[in-house]
Amino acid sequence: MPFIPHTDYEVKEMLNAIGADNIEELFDEIPAELKISELKNIPSQLTEMEISRLMHERANQDNTPICFAGGGAYDHHIPAAVWEIATRGEFYSAYTPYQAEASQGSLQVIYEYQSMIANLTSLDASNASLYDGASALAEATLMAVRANRKSKSKRILVPRTVNPVYRKVTHTLVKNQGIKLEELNFDLQQGLIDMASLPAEPGDITAVVIPLPNYFGVLENVDELTDWAHKHGALVIAVVNPISLSILTPPGEWGEKGADIACGEGQPLGIPMSSGGPYFGFLTCKQALVRQMPGRIVGRTLDLDGKPGFTLTLQAREQHIRRSKATSNICTNQGLMVTAATIYMAIMGPDGLEKTAIASHGNNKKMLEKLTSKKSITRTFNQSFFHESVINIAADNASVLKKLAANNIVGGINLKSDYPELGDAILVCATEKRTVKEIDFFTEQLATAIAS
Amino acid sequence: MPFIPHTDYEVKEMLNAIGADNIEELFDEIPAELKISELKNIPSQLTEMEISRLMHERANQDNTPICFAGGGAYDHHIPAAVWEIATRGEFYSAYTPYQAEASQGSLQVIYEYQSMIANLTSLDASNASLYDGASALAEATLMAVRANRKSKSKRILVPRTVNPVYRKVTHTLVKNQGIKLEELNFDLQQGLIDMASLPAEPGDITAVVIPLPNYFGVLENVDELTDWAHKHGALVIAVVNPISLSILTPPGEWGEKGADIACGEGQPLGIPMSSGGPYFGFLTCKQALVRQMPGRIVGRTLDLDGKPGFTLTLQAREQHIRRSKATSNICTNQGLMVTAATIYMAIMGPDGLEKTAIASHGNNKKMLEKLTSKKSITRTFNQSFFHESVINIAADNASVLKKLAANNIVGGINLKSDYPELGDAILVCATEKRTVKEIDFFTEQLATAIAS
Amino acid sequence: MIIYELAVKGRINKAQNISTTDTLNDIPQKLRRKKRAYLPEVSELQAVRHYTQLSQKNFSIDTHFYPLGSCTMKYNPRACNSLAMLPGFLARHPQSDDSLGQGFLACMHELQDMLKEVTGMQAVSLAPMAGAQGEFAGIAMIRAYHDARNDTARNEILIPDAAHGTNPATAVMCGYRVKEIATDKNGDVDFDALKAAVGPQTAGLMLTNPSTLGVFERRIKEIAALVHAAGGLLYYDGANLNAILGKVRPGDMGFDVIHMNLHKTFSTPHGGGGPGSGPVGVNERLLPYLPIPVVGKKGDTYRIFDEHDIPQTMGRLSAFAGNAGILLRAYIYARMLGKEGMVRIAEYSTLNANYLMKMLEQAGFELAFSNRRATHEFIVTLKKQAKELNVTTLDFAKRLLDLGYHAPTTYFPLLVPECLLIEPTETETKDVLDAFVAAMTTIKKEAEQNPDKVTQAPETMPVRRLDEVRAAKQLDLRWPAKENNA
Amino acid sequence: MIIYELAVKGRINKAQNISTTDTLNDIPQKLRRKKRAYLPEVSELQAVRHYTQLSQKNFSIDTHFYPLGSCTMKYNPRACNSLAMLPGFLARHPQSDDSLGQGFLACMHELQDMLKEVTGMQAVSLAPMAGAQGEFAGIAMIRAYHDARNDTARNEILIPDAAHGTNPATAVMCGYRVKEIATDKNGDVDFDALKAAVGPQTAGLMLTNPSTLGVFERRIKEIAALVHAAGGLLYYDGANLNAILGKVRPGDMGFDVIHMNLHKTFSTPHGGGGPGSGPVGVNERLLPYLPIPVVGKKGDTYRIFDEHDIPQTMGRLSAFAGNAGILLRAYIYARMLGKEGMVRIAEYSTLNANYLMKMLEQAGFELAFSNRRATHEFIVTLKKQAKELNVTTLDFAKRLLDLGYHAPTTYFPLLVPECLLIEPTETETKDVLDAFVAAMTTIKKEAEQNPDKVTQAPETMPVRRLDEVRAAKQLDLRWPAKENNA
Ligand SMILES: Cc1ncc(COP(=O)(O)O)c(C=O)c1O
Ligand SMILES: Cc1ncc(COP(=O)(O)O)c(C=O)c1O
């Protein structure tokens, strides 16, 4: 029996000890009429050999296309050591470190992670992860509502330059708690929030969300936006790309006082794209807000002998202690991804991360130059970007992307349904992994697809 | 610097401590005229990202063809756990267990391996591995010469049904020590050693090599051969396939007294084909011959507290102690492969191994039926086989195999240069991994290739 | 040692360091980071050695028996990991065209179908990323259902006091008030209390069955009828599905919506805290509100359904498609089990739990519900030891670590004092269970004869008992921000 | 626990168990196994847990500093492993058509070229499977060379007494007598002794340079001239190539043939004892005798060369093509180093060794050759401690384990009493070296003040000191053959 070690003899011995005639008897408290006799619509068991064959076929079917899409999931290089270590049984098959003394490995990794991500965002404290970037933004808004005691309005300003799916997810997750998400529009030339368009008298705002880079890859005026928000009594929630923070001003240093909360998608830090998950959401904040943070937090403390050790802390915020009054319902988070990200950051170091960011930025620049050398392709926005950009093409973008897919190219993200005002716009990205040859190939294929 | 952790500052400190001005000074004992200034013909360093790209390209180039070749390397299923555990750093990056107390992991694995392989061959003792099956046969013959004190001739009878490369390697490795390898011919109908052809008065023979299955996949009359050899004062060296031993009579039970030494290729036990290596050679023997074994051996003993533990033992046979009088020059063996094979055998268990053998045998049978349903394909030998067989085809076998390769099929092994008397003969194999669909596909492709 | 303590300023891993001549000239100075982020500067070997050593400080399924109740710590087959990490799966961008994901989508579609069958529900969405998010999706669907009918006065969710903390927390996130329902002395929902609580304000009831008390709720049909009659819906917390897989189905019990914990029942790794996966299944009533994305099929082609296909959806829960790689692992596991294997999971996890319960009882331990069958887990209470010997459940738990066993779940559910919730799972052998009983017996004796041994435990772990109060009071949540050593 | 102790008769891993309806009817009964082989019957989880736990009982590079002299225990990059294990490489049958192996063969051909360049030889064969087999190939080629010239009176190989044991063992396997050459007090070959030994019976000289004494043989040109003048050839044991990579080449020193240990210099894993890889390089003289297979190139196509291409070959050494997967790892490593990185290996391994030697000397340890530069390794002798305190090198070695360091090589080379051969490698940090010096200093003090602490060591390992005499006398080489427990 797959994964069940019992021999017939043992089963008999065990039933004897229990005093039951057969295993079925152990289910005698279940009302008989509820029991089913068979799972009809499930295929028969496969051996590992058979499932291996099937999965190899399916993986090969999906191939490994050249990727020029970003939009929250990025094709970065991942050092081999990251996953060879993260998938070691001791990390892979451990539970949440409830028994601290038997989980010092996981706990220390999380503590190191909290240190690294706090430093990357220039904020004081981090939790141990949330599900992903989108749900992290939702949790950040809930946290801001709890933290901003002066504000009563539960109004959160969310620019349209924030990833549209993040906005949708946030809406889904917070709408039942009376929180109002209000949109800020963007400038069609610049691709960023128009400072001039901000109301002079905005009233009671609980928080303002500020992305860097924004969904279009463009760099917002984070200093001005932060100061504006603080001036009006709002907290600032930064949505940031962690790789970009090795070269861009970190949230803790935005404006006069710095952002209050930073969150985002951890995937760029050593996590494969793998169809969208598992990734992890990160969340950091100023010291004063720590007790409003959702999710697990690891602290360093001392043992009976005065020796340092690690343990889950501030658990009184969490659902297993506080139940209906918890800061969030999150329980299982994305621990293994955080382990991988920690190893990734340790191996890359500040210099490696910076080079990755610079090379990605450089590749995107090269790609833009190449692409816009074609008459049928233009750049949509005129502002500085990190490593992705919006282009407009002279053809229906949906069908062009389909044609590229047929040539094994993921040509970017179709913006039409979320930003109809942009026309046939595609969000393209080139990470450090893209070569000049690939960029040239992409350019030619794209031009051909547009023309045909 | 790849894999070198030194910072400039540290280098300075270290040179200071040494009392040298620069690193070059540390090479001042090397005659200046011998030093080179540059390694001209070596490409510049690649980052891991760059080499990853290259290796993925090259691996994809070689693809994963459907394999119907055997001849000493077999395409068996390998449970995922085998290599996930074998490549754990603690196994992967440890040295030979010279410090026993800090190497109990590797040592116990080897002890368990020795137990399993001894049981599989039904002999008393095993060493910790040799390089591969071919060199294991060479070592077995040298061992037999040392062990058979009664024989002076150093004559070893080696049937032509033993893998021809094994015979060549043995020749290479033993010829300088005055050992004479004498061939035994085989029956052209049966594909096995003709008992009738054995000399009645063979004179002083040191050892006889007996394969099961033989190179043609055919099952030799091992009982008769063993008894004949023993009758004439020769030791018996069995060359066996370890998977087959789950269903075939093990060497220790051949004839009246059993074979004296067994050896073979360990690859079928969980080692990927990977272009021919690394594999490992196994070697087991009767208790009386233990001290003539080459290579490392692990023994179980007690520590100061009387607690059991493991250590390398009988080291006085080995080169690092005995130098020119050692049983062999082998030092580094194939430890990691043995680790994988041990995990493989533990996970498969006796039942799993048996099923693998039966299914492989069954698939070969099905394949032979399919193939010989074509007029252009005939079976060469009429005797029982394990999981491979020789077929004759009505076309030039070299060009047929090339055509199959173009269709992503490894169609078997061309026997023409080693066995010209067999004509256009191919050695084909179907393991448990081959499906009916693949066998049908192979049959049609082969028939087409012959016809075209 | 903390990784930062190994770091030295200026140390660079050249093999991971792209050489680039690109510049940042086009990025305005004020948007550029002024001072490098304080990240450790270590060599690759240092990192590998450090994290390999750290891993060895963990207990895990791969190294220890881990009978953590409610968590289903069963063997995570290595094949699920290595096959889910094939390059073709890892390289897929989540927004690549469906034509570039037919292999992956086929797996997801088949997984949806299998989960429908084992739960007895009409449709499944794989979107939620853990159990708690599955709960959220479920309760939000219940709310969407009532809202769609303009039945907006329902503002209360009923939850038994034995429930997991995520249940009440979830209800609140969905804007509901929580009303707790008591448990009777047999571990069942107090039916009278429930009756009294149900009413027009009832939006729904959240129930775990088998419950977290390790028993099956026998009056489930009556409970369902009661709640439905009052216009409420029933939510099934599927954390304990392992106990009944292929034996009885939540859909047949009368539940309207359910979440599963694939990281429990379908053996995806717990990863030291996650990721998990919490798919939801619904019956016809809630079909229109399913979270997106869902994988659909047209002819031979798989396609991702979004708000256009499910316009009334309760919404999106993640940036892309949930924990896809975890879903792949669950798919692989489910296919290896097959219909034959699934039901055996219920059978053998139940056998192991009942055997272990019986043996512990014989060894003198007090059961919380000695007149009940165990499901796949059961509860031992050490209140006698706590009272008479001053040796608590926490002490037992810590001492178990010394003896090579991860502790069962402690102090949950809250209503049983000094409890140990013990779940052996089906993948453990009788020998291991017997050895665990022996260890528990040893500790019991120690508690009586040499209590210090227990109250001072652990003594063999990398650290001794940790000061949790200090951890919460003198917050130390990160290595102090400074620079790497020169 | 031995895996057999975990086994129970009748336990089956169904997931690995092919269901087959095939029979063995066509195999004669007398050729069929009568009684099942006694192999452990354990579950997959049991196996995974057992071998994971065992692995934790090892010291390794990934967990500990491992300064084992002559073994070059440097970081084995994980990328070398994961890239060499890509499905396309693993799936290649060794006798598949060259057209199905162009990716693999390209790597091999480029590796041959790189190894030619770093050794300064004319051609390289990748066939030998470890250093000792490389030695065999080399000496057999020397023999083939003399034989081809009918120069058959040469029956002696000269080998310095500091040489590794494989050298004399190899010479004997090739049918030669061994003549040992003494070492002078500076660690060089005793030139006069060599002069006296060289003659018409000399087939060749085997030399390791830098030698196993951790010093560079300064008169190498004179030695080469002397042996060549007598008609002998020079064999280079490349185990210590790490020390001189890119600085000086064996070919330029005058050697005719050389083997390399890729599992040392090119950082392929040691795997707890292997596999290794021992390619040989030759100059023009020995070109015709190269072992096969060798990878050749015609136009853009790679092809495997065999006896048809190299008719005078000394022969084949393995069933297929040597340790191909190890060669792939070496190739990946070599490409990551590149020309720039290779020479740095020599530089920084030498820097680390000289620094560590200096610091140990300052800490009061006696060096074997205090007036010499260290190469990538050096020797400390504890003869004073052994004599005065009765604390031996073995004791120091065992005590180091307690302090978290693998011991250096002990009692080799044989001619230095109570020696420790210490090779830190270039991948270790200064901090690690400093900590190692501190540990050695601690032990030195303990030896003086509290010798039991050292002579009774180790105390923190899974076992205490093992009875090796018992191991050799009461041979226990396998778990007793019986049946699995019922
Ligand atoms: C009964 C019960 N419900 C819900 C959950 C929450 O699931 P998750 O941790 O996946 O969010 C758990 C997990 O511990 C549980 O045991
Ligand atoms: C100097 C020297 N020569 C030869 C060898 C033998 O190499 P291998 O173990 O690869 O056979 C070694 C390995 O320990 C060595 O150190």
PDB file of N, CA and C in Angstrom, chain A residues 231-275:
ATOM      1  N   LYS A 231       1.493  64.471   5.774  1.00  0.00           N
ATOM      2  CA  LYS A 231       0.949  65.794   6.062  1.00  0.00           C
ATOM      3  C   LYS A 231      -0.547  65.707   6.363  1.00  0.00           C
ATOM      4  N   HIS A 232      -1.207  64.757   5.687  1.00  0.00           N
ATOM      5  CA  HIS A 232      -2.646  64.637   5.882  1.00  0.00           C
ATOM      6  C   HIS A 232      -3.025  63.533   6.863  1.00  0.00           C
ATOM      7  N   GLY A 233      -2.058  63.150   7.682  1.00  0.00           N
ATOM      8  CA  GLY A 233      -2.374  62.220   8.764  1.00  0.00           C
ATOM      9  C   GLY A 233      -2.503  60.776   8.341  1.00  0.00           C
ATOM     10  N   ALA A 234      -2.104  60.499   7.129  1.00  0.00           N
ATOM     11  CA  ALA A 234      -2.217  59.119   6.647  1.00  0.00           C
ATOM     12  C   ALA A 234      -0.917  58.361   6.878  1.00  0.00           C
ATOM     13  N   LEU A 235      -1.037  57.085   7.074  1.00  0.00           N
ATOM     14  CA  LEU A 235       0.159  56.243   7.071  1.00  0.00           C
ATOM     15  C   LEU A 235       0.525  55.931   5.630  1.00  0.00           C
ATOM     16  N   VAL A 236       1.788  55.622   5.423  1.00  0.00           N
ATOM     17  CA  VAL A 236       2.239  55.273   4.074  1.00  0.00           C
ATOM     18  C   VAL A 236       2.557  53.788   4.004  1.00  0.00           C
ATOM     19  N   ILE A 237       1.919  53.121   3.037  1.00  0.00           N
ATOM     20  CA  ILE A 237       2.187  51.711   2.766  1.00  0.00           C
ATOM     21  C   ILE A 237       2.956  51.627   1.455  1.00  0.00           C
ATOM     22  N   ALA A 238       4.170  51.173   1.531  1.00  0.00           N
ATOM     23  CA  ALA A 238       4.984  51.025   0.316  1.00  0.00           C
ATOM     24  C   ALA A 238       4.788  49.635  -0.268  1.00  0.00           C
ATOM     25  N   VAL A 239       4.628  49.561  -1.597  1.00  0.00           N
ATOM     26  CA  VAL A 239       4.610  48.265  -2.282  1.00  0.00           C
ATOM     27  C   VAL A 239       5.852  48.219  -3.154  1.00  0.00           C
ATOM     28  N   VAL A 240       6.789  47.351  -2.801  1.00  0.00           N
ATOM     29  CA  VAL A 240       8.106  47.425  -3.441  1.00  0.00           C
ATOM     30  C   VAL A 240       8.579  46.065  -3.949  1.00  0.00           C
ATOM     31  N   ASN A 241       9.486  46.156  -4.925  1.00  0.00           N
ATOM     32  CA  ASN A 241      10.142  44.961  -5.455  1.00  0.00           C
ATOM     33  C   ASN A 241      11.466  44.801  -4.706  1.00  0.00           C
ATOM     34  N   PRO A 242      11.686  43.676  -4.040  1.00  0.00           N
ATOM     35  CA  PRO A 242      12.859  43.566  -3.158  1.00  0.00           C
ATOM     36  C   PRO A 242      14.186  43.639  -3.903  1.00  0.00           C
ATOM     37  N   ILE A 243      14.241  43.140  -5.123  1.00  0.00           N
ATOM     38  CA  ILE A 243      15.503  43.240  -5.864  1.00  0.00           C
ATOM     39  C   ILE A 243      15.808  44.704  -6.173  1.00  0.00           C
ATOM     40  N   SER A 244      14.757  45.445  -6.512  1.00  0.00           N
ATOM     41  CA  SER A 244      14.981  46.850  -6.877  1.00  0.00           C
ATOM     42  C   SER A 244      15.507  47.647  -5.695  1.00  0.00           C
ATOM     43  N   LEU A 245      15.214  47.169  -4.488  1.00  0.00           N
ATOM     44  CA  LEU A 245      15.633  47.935  -3.303  1.00  0.00           C
ATOM     45  C   LEU A 245      17.138  47.937  -3.112  1.00  0.00           C
ATOM     46  N   SER A 246      17.842  47.098  -3.844  1.00  0.00           N
ATOM     47  CA  SER A 246      19.300  47.171  -3.742  1.00  0.00           C
ATOM     48  C   SER A 246      19.829  48.410  -4.461  1.00  0.00           C
ATOM     49  N   ILE A 247      18.987  49.022  -5.316  1.00  0.00           N
ATOM     50  CA  ILE A 247      19.446  50.242  -6.006  1.00  0.00           C
ATOM     51  C   ILE A 247      18.519  51.435  -5.788  1.00  0.00           C
ATOM     52  N   LEU A 248      17.283  51.177  -5.395  1.00  0.00           N
ATOM     53  CA  LEU A 248      16.338  52.295  -5.244  1.00  0.00           C
ATOM     54  C   LEU A 248      16.194  52.682  -3.768  1.00  0.00           C
ATOM     55  N   THR A 249      15.769  53.914  -3.545  1.00  0.00           N
ATOM     56  CA  THR A 249      15.574  54.402  -2.178  1.00  0.00           C
ATOM     57  C   THR A 249      14.604  53.487  -1.442  1.00  0.00           C
ATOM     58  N   PRO A 250      15.011  52.951  -0.302  1.00  0.00           N
ATOM     59  CA  PRO A 250      14.141  52.020   0.412  1.00  0.00           C
ATOM     60  C   PRO A 250      13.023  52.770   1.127  1.00  0.00           C
ATOM     61  N   PRO A 251      11.877  52.138   1.326  1.00  0.00           N
ATOM     62  CA  PRO A 251      10.710  52.791   1.930  1.00  0.00           C
ATOM     63  C   PRO A 251      11.025  53.550   3.213  1.00  0.00           C
ATOM     64  N   GLY A 252      11.883  52.984   4.040  1.00  0.00           N
ATOM     65  CA  GLY A 252      12.204  53.651   5.300  1.00  0.00           C
ATOM     66  C   GLY A 252      12.835  55.017   5.123  1.00  0.00           C
ATOM     67  N   GLU A 253      13.287  55.308   3.906  1.00  0.00           N
ATOM     68  CA  GLU A 253      13.948  56.590   3.655  1.00  0.00           C
ATOM     69  C   GLU A 253      13.159  57.495   2.722  1.00  0.00           C
ATOM     70  N   TRP A 254      11.910  57.117   2.460  1.00  0.00           N
ATOM     71  CA  TRP A 254      11.094  57.973   1.589  1.00  0.00           C
ATOM     72  C   TRP A 254      10.675  59.223   2.343  1.00  0.00           C
ATOM     73  N   GLY A 255      10.835  60.370   1.682  1.00  0.00           N
ATOM     74  CA  GLY A 255      10.360  61.642   2.238  1.00  0.00           C
ATOM     75  C   GLY A 255      11.030  61.964   3.561  1.00  0.00           C
ATOM     76  N   GLU A 256      10.346  62.762   4.325  1.00  0.00           N
ATOM     77  CA  GLU A 256      10.917  63.228   5.593  1.00  0.00           C
ATOM     78  C   GLU A 256      10.992  62.116   6.633  1.00  0.00           C
ATOM     79  N   LYS A 257       9.907  61.344   6.708  1.00  0.00           N
ATOM     80  CA  LYS A 257       9.805  60.397   7.814  1.00  0.00           C
ATOM     81  C   LYS A 257       9.870  58.929   7.412  1.00  0.00           C
ATOM     82  N   GLY A 258       9.822  58.704   6.134  1.00  0.00           N
ATOM     83  CA  GLY A 258       9.866  57.324   5.674  1.00  0.00           C
ATOM     84  C   GLY A 258       8.493  56.675   5.693  1.00  0.00           C
ATOM     85  N   ALA A 259       8.319  55.680   4.867  1.00  0.00           N
ATOM     86  CA  ALA A 259       7.063  54.935   4.846  1.00  0.00           C
ATOM     87  C   ALA A 259       6.896  54.232   6.186  1.00  0.00           C
ATOM     88  N   ASP A 260       5.650  53.931   6.524  1.00  0.00           N
ATOM     89  CA  ASP A 260       5.379  53.294   7.818  1.00  0.00           C
ATOM     90  C   ASP A 260       5.359  51.771   7.707  1.00  0.00           C
ATOM     91  N   ILE A 261       4.879  51.314   6.572  1.00  0.00           N
ATOM     92  CA  ILE A 261       4.760  49.874   6.328  1.00  0.00           C
ATOM     93  C   ILE A 261       5.276  49.631   4.911  1.00  0.00           C
ATOM     94  N   ALA A 262       6.001  48.524   4.730  1.00  0.00           N
ATOM     95  CA  ALA A 262       6.381  48.148   3.368  1.00  0.00           C
ATOM     96  C   ALA A 262       5.944  46.712   3.154  1.00  0.00           C
ATOM     97  N   CYS A 263       5.490  46.437   1.949  1.00  0.00           N
ATOM     98  CA  CYS A 263       5.114  45.055   1.648  1.00  0.00           C
ATOM     99  C   CYS A 263       5.412  44.768   0.196  1.00  0.00           C
ATOM    100  N   GLY A 264       5.270  43.537  -0.184  1.00  0.00           N
ATOM    101  CA  GLY A 264       5.529  43.192  -1.577  1.00  0.00           C
ATOM    102  C   GLY A 264       5.679  41.707  -1.760  1.00  0.00           C
ATOM    103  N   GLU A 265       6.014  41.378  -2.996  1.00  0.00           N
ATOM    104  CA  GLU A 265       6.148  40.004  -3.412  1.00  0.00           C
ATOM    105  C   GLU A 265       7.603  39.568  -3.226  1.00  0.00           C
ATOM    106  N   GLY A 266       7.824  38.452  -2.529  1.00  0.00           N
ATOM    107  CA  GLY A 266       9.181  37.968  -2.300  1.00  0.00           C
ATOM    108  C   GLY A 266       9.726  37.119  -3.426  1.00  0.00           C
ATOM    109  N   GLN A 267       8.902  36.791  -4.400  1.00  0.00           N
ATOM    110  CA  GLN A 267       9.322  35.854  -5.448  1.00  0.00           C
ATOM    111  C   GLN A 267      10.669  36.178  -6.105  1.00  0.00           C
ATOM    112  N   PRO A 268      10.949  37.454  -6.381  1.00  0.00           N
ATOM    113  CA  PRO A 268      12.234  37.704  -7.056  1.00  0.00           C
ATOM    114  C   PRO A 268      13.446  37.195  -6.274  1.00  0.00           C
ATOM    115  N   LEU A 269      13.279  36.955  -4.984  1.00  0.00           N
ATOM    116  CA  LEU A 269      14.415  36.541  -4.144  1.00  0.00           C
ATOM    117  C   LEU A 269      14.613  35.020  -4.148  1.00  0.00           C
ATOM    118  N   GLY A 270      14.838  34.473  -5.316  1.00  0.00           N
ATOM    119  CA  GLY A 270      15.215  33.054  -5.348  1.00  0.00           C
ATOM    120  C   GLY A 270      14.083  32.070  -5.500  1.00  0.00           C
ATOM    121  N   ILE A 271      12.887  32.541  -5.814  1.00  0.00           N
ATOM    122  CA  ILE A 271      11.754  31.637  -5.959  1.00  0.00           C
ATOM    123  C   ILE A 271      11.442  31.449  -7.443  1.00  0.00           C
ATOM    124  N   PRO A 272      11.311  30.220  -7.907  1.00  0.00           N
ATOM    125  CA  PRO A 272      11.001  30.008  -9.331  1.00  0.00           C
ATOM    126  C   PRO A 272       9.602  30.509  -9.691  1.00  0.00           C
ATOM    127  N   MET A 273       9.382  30.833 -10.934  1.00  0.00           N
ATOM    128  CA  MET A 273       8.093  31.388 -11.363  1.00  0.00           C
ATOM    129  C   MET A 273       6.965  30.387 -11.214  1.00  0.00           C
ATOM    130  N   SER A 274       7.238  29.140 -11.504  1.00  0.00           N
ATOM    131  CA  SER A 274       6.339  28.010 -11.311  1.00  0.00           C
ATOM    132  C   SER A 274       4.853  28.326 -11.306  1.00  0.00           C
ATOM    133  N   SER A 275       4.382  28.848 -12.398  1.00  0.00           N
ATOM    134  CA  SER A 275       2.952  29.069 -12.606  1.00  0.00           C
ATOM    135  C   SER A 275       2.298  29.951 -11.565  1.00  0.00           C
TER     136      SER A 275
END
